[in-house]
PDB file of C-alpha atoms in Angstrom:
ATOM      1  CA  UNK A  19     -33.530 -12.334   6.258  1.00  0.00           C
ATOM      2  CA  UNK A  20     -34.347  -8.499   5.545  1.00  0.00           C
ATOM      3  CA  UNK A  21     -32.658  -6.570   2.878  1.00  0.00           C
ATOM      4  CA  UNK A  22     -30.802  -4.265   5.589  1.00  0.00           C
ATOM      5  CA  UNK A  23     -29.123  -7.176   7.296  1.00  0.00           C
ATOM      6  CA  UNK A  24     -28.028  -8.821   4.076  1.00  0.00           C
ATOM      7  CA  UNK A  25     -26.542  -5.427   3.051  1.00  0.00           C
ATOM      8  CA  UNK A  26     -24.829  -5.357   6.402  1.00  0.00           C
ATOM      9  CA  UNK A  27     -23.505  -8.797   5.964  1.00  0.00           C
ATOM     10  CA  UNK A  28     -22.223  -7.978   2.495  1.00  0.00           C
ATOM     11  CA  UNK A  29     -20.339  -4.890   3.815  1.00  0.00           C
ATOM     12  CA  UNK A  30     -18.721  -6.643   6.739  1.00  0.00           C
ATOM     13  CA  UNK A  31     -15.151  -6.394   5.809  1.00  0.00           C
ATOM     14  CA  UNK A  32     -15.367  -3.280   3.791  1.00  0.00           C
ATOM     15  CA  UNK A  33     -13.903  -1.077   6.456  1.00  0.00           C
ATOM     16  CA  UNK A  34     -10.657  -3.236   6.678  1.00  0.00           C
ATOM     17  CA  UNK A  35     -10.386  -3.305   2.803  1.00  0.00           C
ATOM     18  CA  UNK A  36     -10.885   0.476   2.606  1.00  0.00           C
ATOM     19  CA  UNK A  37      -8.155   1.123   5.420  1.00  0.00           C
ATOM     20  CA  UNK A  38      -5.835  -1.122   3.183  1.00  0.00           C
ATOM     21  CA  UNK A  39      -6.695   0.886   0.137  1.00  0.00           C
ATOM     22  CA  UNK A  40      -5.990   4.152   2.073  1.00  0.00           C
ATOM     23  CA  UNK A  41      -2.792   2.700   3.353  1.00  0.00           C
ATOM     24  CA  UNK A  42      -3.895   3.330   7.041  1.00  0.00           C
ATOM     25  CA  UNK A  43      -4.430  -0.295   8.236  1.00  0.00           C
ATOM     26  CA  UNK A  44      -5.603   1.038  11.494  1.00  0.00           C
ATOM     27  CA  UNK A  45      -9.477   0.510  11.832  1.00  0.00           C
ATOM     28  CA  UNK A  46      -9.391   0.950  15.664  1.00  0.00           C
ATOM     29  CA  UNK A  47      -8.005   4.412  15.461  1.00  0.00           C
ATOM     30  CA  UNK A  48      -8.947   7.440  13.819  1.00  0.00           C
ATOM     31  CA  UNK A  49      -6.511   8.785  11.274  1.00  0.00           C
ATOM     32  CA  UNK A  50      -6.129  12.261  10.444  1.00  0.00           C
ATOM     33  CA  UNK A  51      -6.235  13.111   6.953  1.00  0.00           C
ATOM     34  CA  UNK A  52      -3.199  15.148   7.171  1.00  0.00           C
ATOM     35  CA  UNK A  53      -1.218  12.089   8.563  1.00  0.00           C
ATOM     36  CA  UNK A  54       1.363  11.143   5.899  1.00  0.00           C
ATOM     37  CA  UNK A  55       0.920   7.482   4.475  1.00  0.00           C
ATOM     38  CA  UNK A  56       4.089   5.480   5.151  1.00  0.00           C
ATOM     39  CA  UNK A  57       6.030   4.661   1.995  1.00  0.00           C
ATOM     40  CA  UNK A  58       5.668   1.005   0.695  1.00  0.00           C
ATOM     41  CA  UNK A  59       9.103  -0.373   0.830  1.00  0.00           C
ATOM     42  CA  UNK A  60       8.379  -3.502  -1.511  1.00  0.00           C
ATOM     43  CA  UNK A  61       7.231  -1.422  -4.659  1.00  0.00           C
ATOM     44  CA  UNK A  62      10.074  -2.442  -6.630  1.00  0.00           C
ATOM     45  CA  UNK A  63       9.768  -6.098  -5.748  1.00  0.00           C
ATOM     46  CA  UNK A  64       6.106  -5.996  -6.730  1.00  0.00           C
ATOM     47  CA  UNK A  65       6.844  -4.091  -9.920  1.00  0.00           C
ATOM     48  CA  UNK A  66       9.422  -6.803 -10.990  1.00  0.00           C
ATOM     49  CA  UNK A  67       6.989  -9.611 -10.247  1.00  0.00           C
ATOM     50  CA  UNK A  68       4.284  -8.015 -12.398  1.00  0.00           C
ATOM     51  CA  UNK A  69       6.785  -7.630 -15.063  1.00  0.00           C
ATOM     52  CA  UNK A  70       7.639 -11.091 -14.824  1.00  0.00           C
ATOM     53  CA  UNK A  71       4.302 -12.425 -14.964  1.00  0.00           C
ATOM     54  CA  UNK A  72       3.302 -10.427 -17.919  1.00  0.00           C
ATOM     55  CA  UNK A  73       6.431 -11.733 -19.883  1.00  0.00           C
ATOM     56  CA  UNK A  74       5.497 -15.178 -18.829  1.00  0.00           C
ATOM     57  CA  UNK A  75       1.902 -14.876 -20.119  1.00  0.00           C
ATOM     58  CA  UNK A  76       3.230 -13.460 -23.492  1.00  0.00           C
ATOM     59  CA  UNK A  77       5.954 -15.990 -23.845  1.00  0.00           C
ATOM     60  CA  UNK A  78       3.839 -18.974 -22.925  1.00  0.00           C
ATOM     61  CA  UNK A  79       1.041 -17.760 -25.420  1.00  0.00           C
ATOM     62  CA  UNK A  80       3.856 -17.558 -28.155  1.00  0.00           C
ATOM     63  CA  UNK A  81       5.309 -20.873 -27.242  1.00  0.00           C
ATOM     64  CA  UNK A  82       1.765 -22.518 -27.482  1.00  0.00           C
ATOM     65  CA  UNK A  83       1.551 -21.748 -31.184  1.00  0.00           C
ATOM     66  CA  UNK A  84       4.572 -24.269 -31.620  1.00  0.00           C
ATOM     67  CA  UNK A  85       2.559 -27.130 -29.995  1.00  0.00           C
ATOM     68  CA  UNK A  86      -0.403 -29.208 -30.957  1.00  0.00           C
ATOM     69  CA  UNK A  87      -3.413 -30.056 -28.988  1.00  0.00           C
ATOM     70  CA  UNK A  88      -2.263 -31.145 -25.349  1.00  0.00           C
ATOM     71  CA  UNK A  89       0.976 -28.999 -25.379  1.00  0.00           C
ATOM     72  CA  UNK A  90      -1.062 -26.020 -26.722  1.00  0.00           C
ATOM     73  CA  UNK A  91      -3.565 -26.378 -24.090  1.00  0.00           C
ATOM     74  CA  UNK A  92      -1.214 -26.506 -21.178  1.00  0.00           C
ATOM     75  CA  UNK A  93       0.758 -23.586 -22.367  1.00  0.00           C
ATOM     76  CA  UNK A  94      -2.423 -21.480 -23.100  1.00  0.00           C
ATOM     77  CA  UNK A  95      -3.698 -22.303 -19.612  1.00  0.00           C
ATOM     78  CA  UNK A  96      -0.392 -21.285 -18.145  1.00  0.00           C
ATOM     79  CA  UNK A  97      -0.259 -17.898 -20.127  1.00  0.00           C
ATOM     80  CA  UNK A  98      -3.900 -17.147 -18.732  1.00  0.00           C
ATOM     81  CA  UNK A  99      -2.960 -18.107 -15.245  1.00  0.00           C
ATOM     82  CA  UNK A 100       0.178 -15.768 -15.564  1.00  0.00           C
ATOM     83  CA  UNK A 101      -2.083 -13.024 -16.511  1.00  0.00           C
ATOM     84  CA  UNK A 102      -4.526 -13.669 -13.616  1.00  0.00           C
ATOM     85  CA  UNK A 103      -1.180 -13.631 -11.224  1.00  0.00           C
ATOM     86  CA  UNK A 104      -0.210 -10.372 -12.748  1.00  0.00           C
ATOM     87  CA  UNK A 105      -3.759  -8.704 -12.201  1.00  0.00           C
ATOM     88  CA  UNK A 106      -3.487  -9.916  -8.607  1.00  0.00           C
ATOM     89  CA  UNK A 107      -0.274  -8.308  -8.116  1.00  0.00           C
ATOM     90  CA  UNK A 108      -1.431  -5.171  -9.759  1.00  0.00           C
ATOM     91  CA  UNK A 109      -4.484  -5.066  -7.648  1.00  0.00           C
ATOM     92  CA  UNK A 110      -2.480  -5.404  -4.353  1.00  0.00           C
ATOM     93  CA  UNK A 111       0.235  -2.932  -5.574  1.00  0.00           C
ATOM     94  CA  UNK A 112      -2.576  -0.343  -6.107  1.00  0.00           C
ATOM     95  CA  UNK A 113      -3.871  -1.014  -2.535  1.00  0.00           C
ATOM     96  CA  UNK A 114      -0.453  -0.677  -1.171  1.00  0.00           C
ATOM     97  CA  UNK A 115       0.580   2.306  -3.111  1.00  0.00           C
ATOM     98  CA  UNK A 116      -2.671   4.066  -4.416  1.00  0.00           C
ATOM     99  CA  UNK A 117      -0.975   4.117  -7.962  1.00  0.00           C
ATOM    100  CA  UNK A 118      -1.915   1.815 -10.761  1.00  0.00           C
ATOM    101  CA  UNK A 119       1.306   0.070 -12.264  1.00  0.00           C
ATOM    102  CA  UNK A 120       0.827  -1.214 -16.168  1.00  0.00           C
ATOM    103  CA  UNK A 121       4.251  -1.979 -17.741  1.00  0.00           C
ATOM    104  CA  UNK A 122       4.395  -2.371 -21.436  1.00  0.00           C
ATOM    105  CA  UNK A 123       4.041  -5.888 -22.545  1.00  0.00           C
ATOM    106  CA  UNK A 124       7.121  -7.476 -24.083  1.00  0.00           C
ATOM    107  CA  UNK A 125       7.920 -10.928 -24.950  1.00  0.00           C
ATOM    108  CA  UNK A 126      11.354 -12.335 -25.175  1.00  0.00           C
ATOM    109  CA  UNK A 127      12.070 -14.283 -28.350  1.00  0.00           C
ATOM    110  CA  UNK A 128      10.839 -17.991 -28.370  1.00  0.00           C
ATOM    111  CA  UNK A 129      13.236 -19.550 -30.478  1.00  0.00           C
ATOM    112  CA  UNK A 130      13.620 -23.458 -30.609  1.00  0.00           C
ATOM    113  CA  UNK A 131      10.856 -25.351 -29.159  1.00  0.00           C
ATOM    114  CA  UNK A 132      12.809 -27.389 -26.920  1.00  0.00           C
ATOM    115  CA  UNK A 133      15.019 -24.465 -25.694  1.00  0.00           C
ATOM    116  CA  UNK A 134      12.052 -22.423 -24.945  1.00  0.00           C
ATOM    117  CA  UNK A 135      10.322 -24.945 -22.901  1.00  0.00           C
ATOM    118  CA  UNK A 136      13.662 -25.447 -20.977  1.00  0.00           C
ATOM    119  CA  UNK A 137      13.672 -21.462 -20.595  1.00  0.00           C
ATOM    120  CA  UNK A 138      10.139 -21.492 -19.448  1.00  0.00           C
ATOM    121  CA  UNK A 139      10.749 -24.272 -16.829  1.00  0.00           C
ATOM    122  CA  UNK A 140      13.668 -22.179 -15.553  1.00  0.00           C
ATOM    123  CA  UNK A 141      11.887 -19.349 -14.954  1.00  0.00           C
ATOM    124  CA  UNK A 142       8.884 -20.869 -13.173  1.00  0.00           C
ATOM    125  CA  UNK A 143      11.614 -22.507 -10.697  1.00  0.00           C
ATOM    126  CA  UNK A 144      13.376 -19.115 -10.406  1.00  0.00           C
ATOM    127  CA  UNK A 145       9.748 -17.324  -9.720  1.00  0.00           C
ATOM    128  CA  UNK A 146       8.993 -20.033  -7.232  1.00  0.00           C
ATOM    129  CA  UNK A 147      12.118 -19.354  -5.373  1.00  0.00           C
ATOM    130  CA  UNK A 148      11.723 -15.581  -5.592  1.00  0.00           C
ATOM    131  CA  UNK A 149       8.111 -15.651  -4.322  1.00  0.00           C
ATOM    132  CA  UNK A 150       9.106 -18.033  -1.348  1.00  0.00           C
ATOM    133  CA  UNK A 151      11.896 -15.669  -0.723  1.00  0.00           C
ATOM    134  CA  UNK A 152       9.682 -12.583  -0.603  1.00  0.00           C
ATOM    135  CA  UNK A 153       7.073 -14.134   1.413  1.00  0.00           C
ATOM    136  CA  UNK A 154       9.622 -14.743   4.241  1.00  0.00           C
ATOM    137  CA  UNK A 155      11.038 -11.531   3.797  1.00  0.00           C
ATOM    138  CA  UNK A 156       7.928  -9.218   3.899  1.00  0.00           C
ATOM    139  CA  UNK A 157       6.336  -8.043   7.233  1.00  0.00           C
ATOM    140  CA  UNK A 158       2.782  -7.535   5.533  1.00  0.00           C
ATOM    141  CA  UNK A 159       0.686 -10.860   6.073  1.00  0.00           C
ATOM    142  CA  UNK A 160      -1.487  -9.883   3.232  1.00  0.00           C
ATOM    143  CA  UNK A 161       1.837  -9.998   0.844  1.00  0.00           C
ATOM    144  CA  UNK A 162       2.937 -13.113   2.703  1.00  0.00           C
ATOM    145  CA  UNK A 163      -0.284 -14.994   1.792  1.00  0.00           C
ATOM    146  CA  UNK A 164      -0.069 -13.751  -1.665  1.00  0.00           C
ATOM    147  CA  UNK A 165       3.553 -14.616  -2.393  1.00  0.00           C
ATOM    148  CA  UNK A 166       3.059 -17.818  -0.737  1.00  0.00           C
ATOM    149  CA  UNK A 167       0.189 -18.484  -3.231  1.00  0.00           C
ATOM    150  CA  UNK A 168       2.041 -17.473  -6.156  1.00  0.00           C
ATOM    151  CA  UNK A 169       4.896 -19.541  -5.274  1.00  0.00           C
ATOM    152  CA  UNK A 170       2.587 -22.535  -5.207  1.00  0.00           C
ATOM    153  CA  UNK A 171       1.228 -21.405  -8.616  1.00  0.00           C
ATOM    154  CA  UNK A 172       4.990 -21.177 -10.124  1.00  0.00           C
ATOM    155  CA  UNK A 173       5.636 -24.620  -8.773  1.00  0.00           C
ATOM    156  CA  UNK A 174       2.639 -26.141 -10.475  1.00  0.00           C
ATOM    157  CA  UNK A 175       3.668 -24.452 -13.567  1.00  0.00           C
ATOM    158  CA  UNK A 176       7.177 -25.717 -13.490  1.00  0.00           C
ATOM    159  CA  UNK A 177       5.798 -29.361 -13.012  1.00  0.00           C
ATOM    160  CA  UNK A 178       3.500 -28.993 -16.006  1.00  0.00           C
ATOM    161  CA  UNK A 179       6.705 -27.925 -18.150  1.00  0.00           C
ATOM    162  CA  UNK A 180       8.520 -30.799 -16.785  1.00  0.00           C
ATOM    163  CA  UNK A 181       5.694 -33.059 -18.059  1.00  0.00           C
ATOM    164  CA  UNK A 182       5.626 -31.411 -21.400  1.00  0.00           C
ATOM    165  CA  UNK A 183       9.484 -31.844 -21.671  1.00  0.00           C
ATOM    166  CA  UNK A 184       9.181 -35.409 -21.003  1.00  0.00           C
ATOM    167  CA  UNK A 185       6.445 -35.946 -23.672  1.00  0.00           C
ATOM    168  CA  UNK A 186       8.725 -34.079 -26.012  1.00  0.00           C
ATOM    169  CA  UNK A 187      11.474 -36.661 -25.688  1.00  0.00           C
ATOM    170  CA  UNK A 188       9.192 -39.735 -26.177  1.00  0.00           C
TER     171      UNK A 188
END
């Protein structure tokens, strides 16, 4: 394989991605530069999801300080995962709107360890429902796949929190 061919292969999907970034997902048609980009309708929902994931990351990190070994490791891993999910949402938000969205980080008070675990569990269950609902309501296939994946991640987080609660009551 020569260098030119490997470069062409690595750039195979670039045009489609570039069209998404520009907000003009019409690679088969020429788009006039003066054509207005349609307004992204799901902007507020994505902002809410980004905020929720950032709050979840901060909350789980703070809650991890109350645990030892296994519980701490689970909560820190979930905090990292929530941060990754927020970054994925922020990237897609930028692709859809052309604007970078970075809300301030805020962490709700943690309080009692068991009450905080319950709050985190309820948050993940709610996020699972919200992502599933958003996946069903969006017309964008990219967002459907993203929301479905995030719903699965939230469901996995909820199960891990259930397991921590079971361990706490042993």
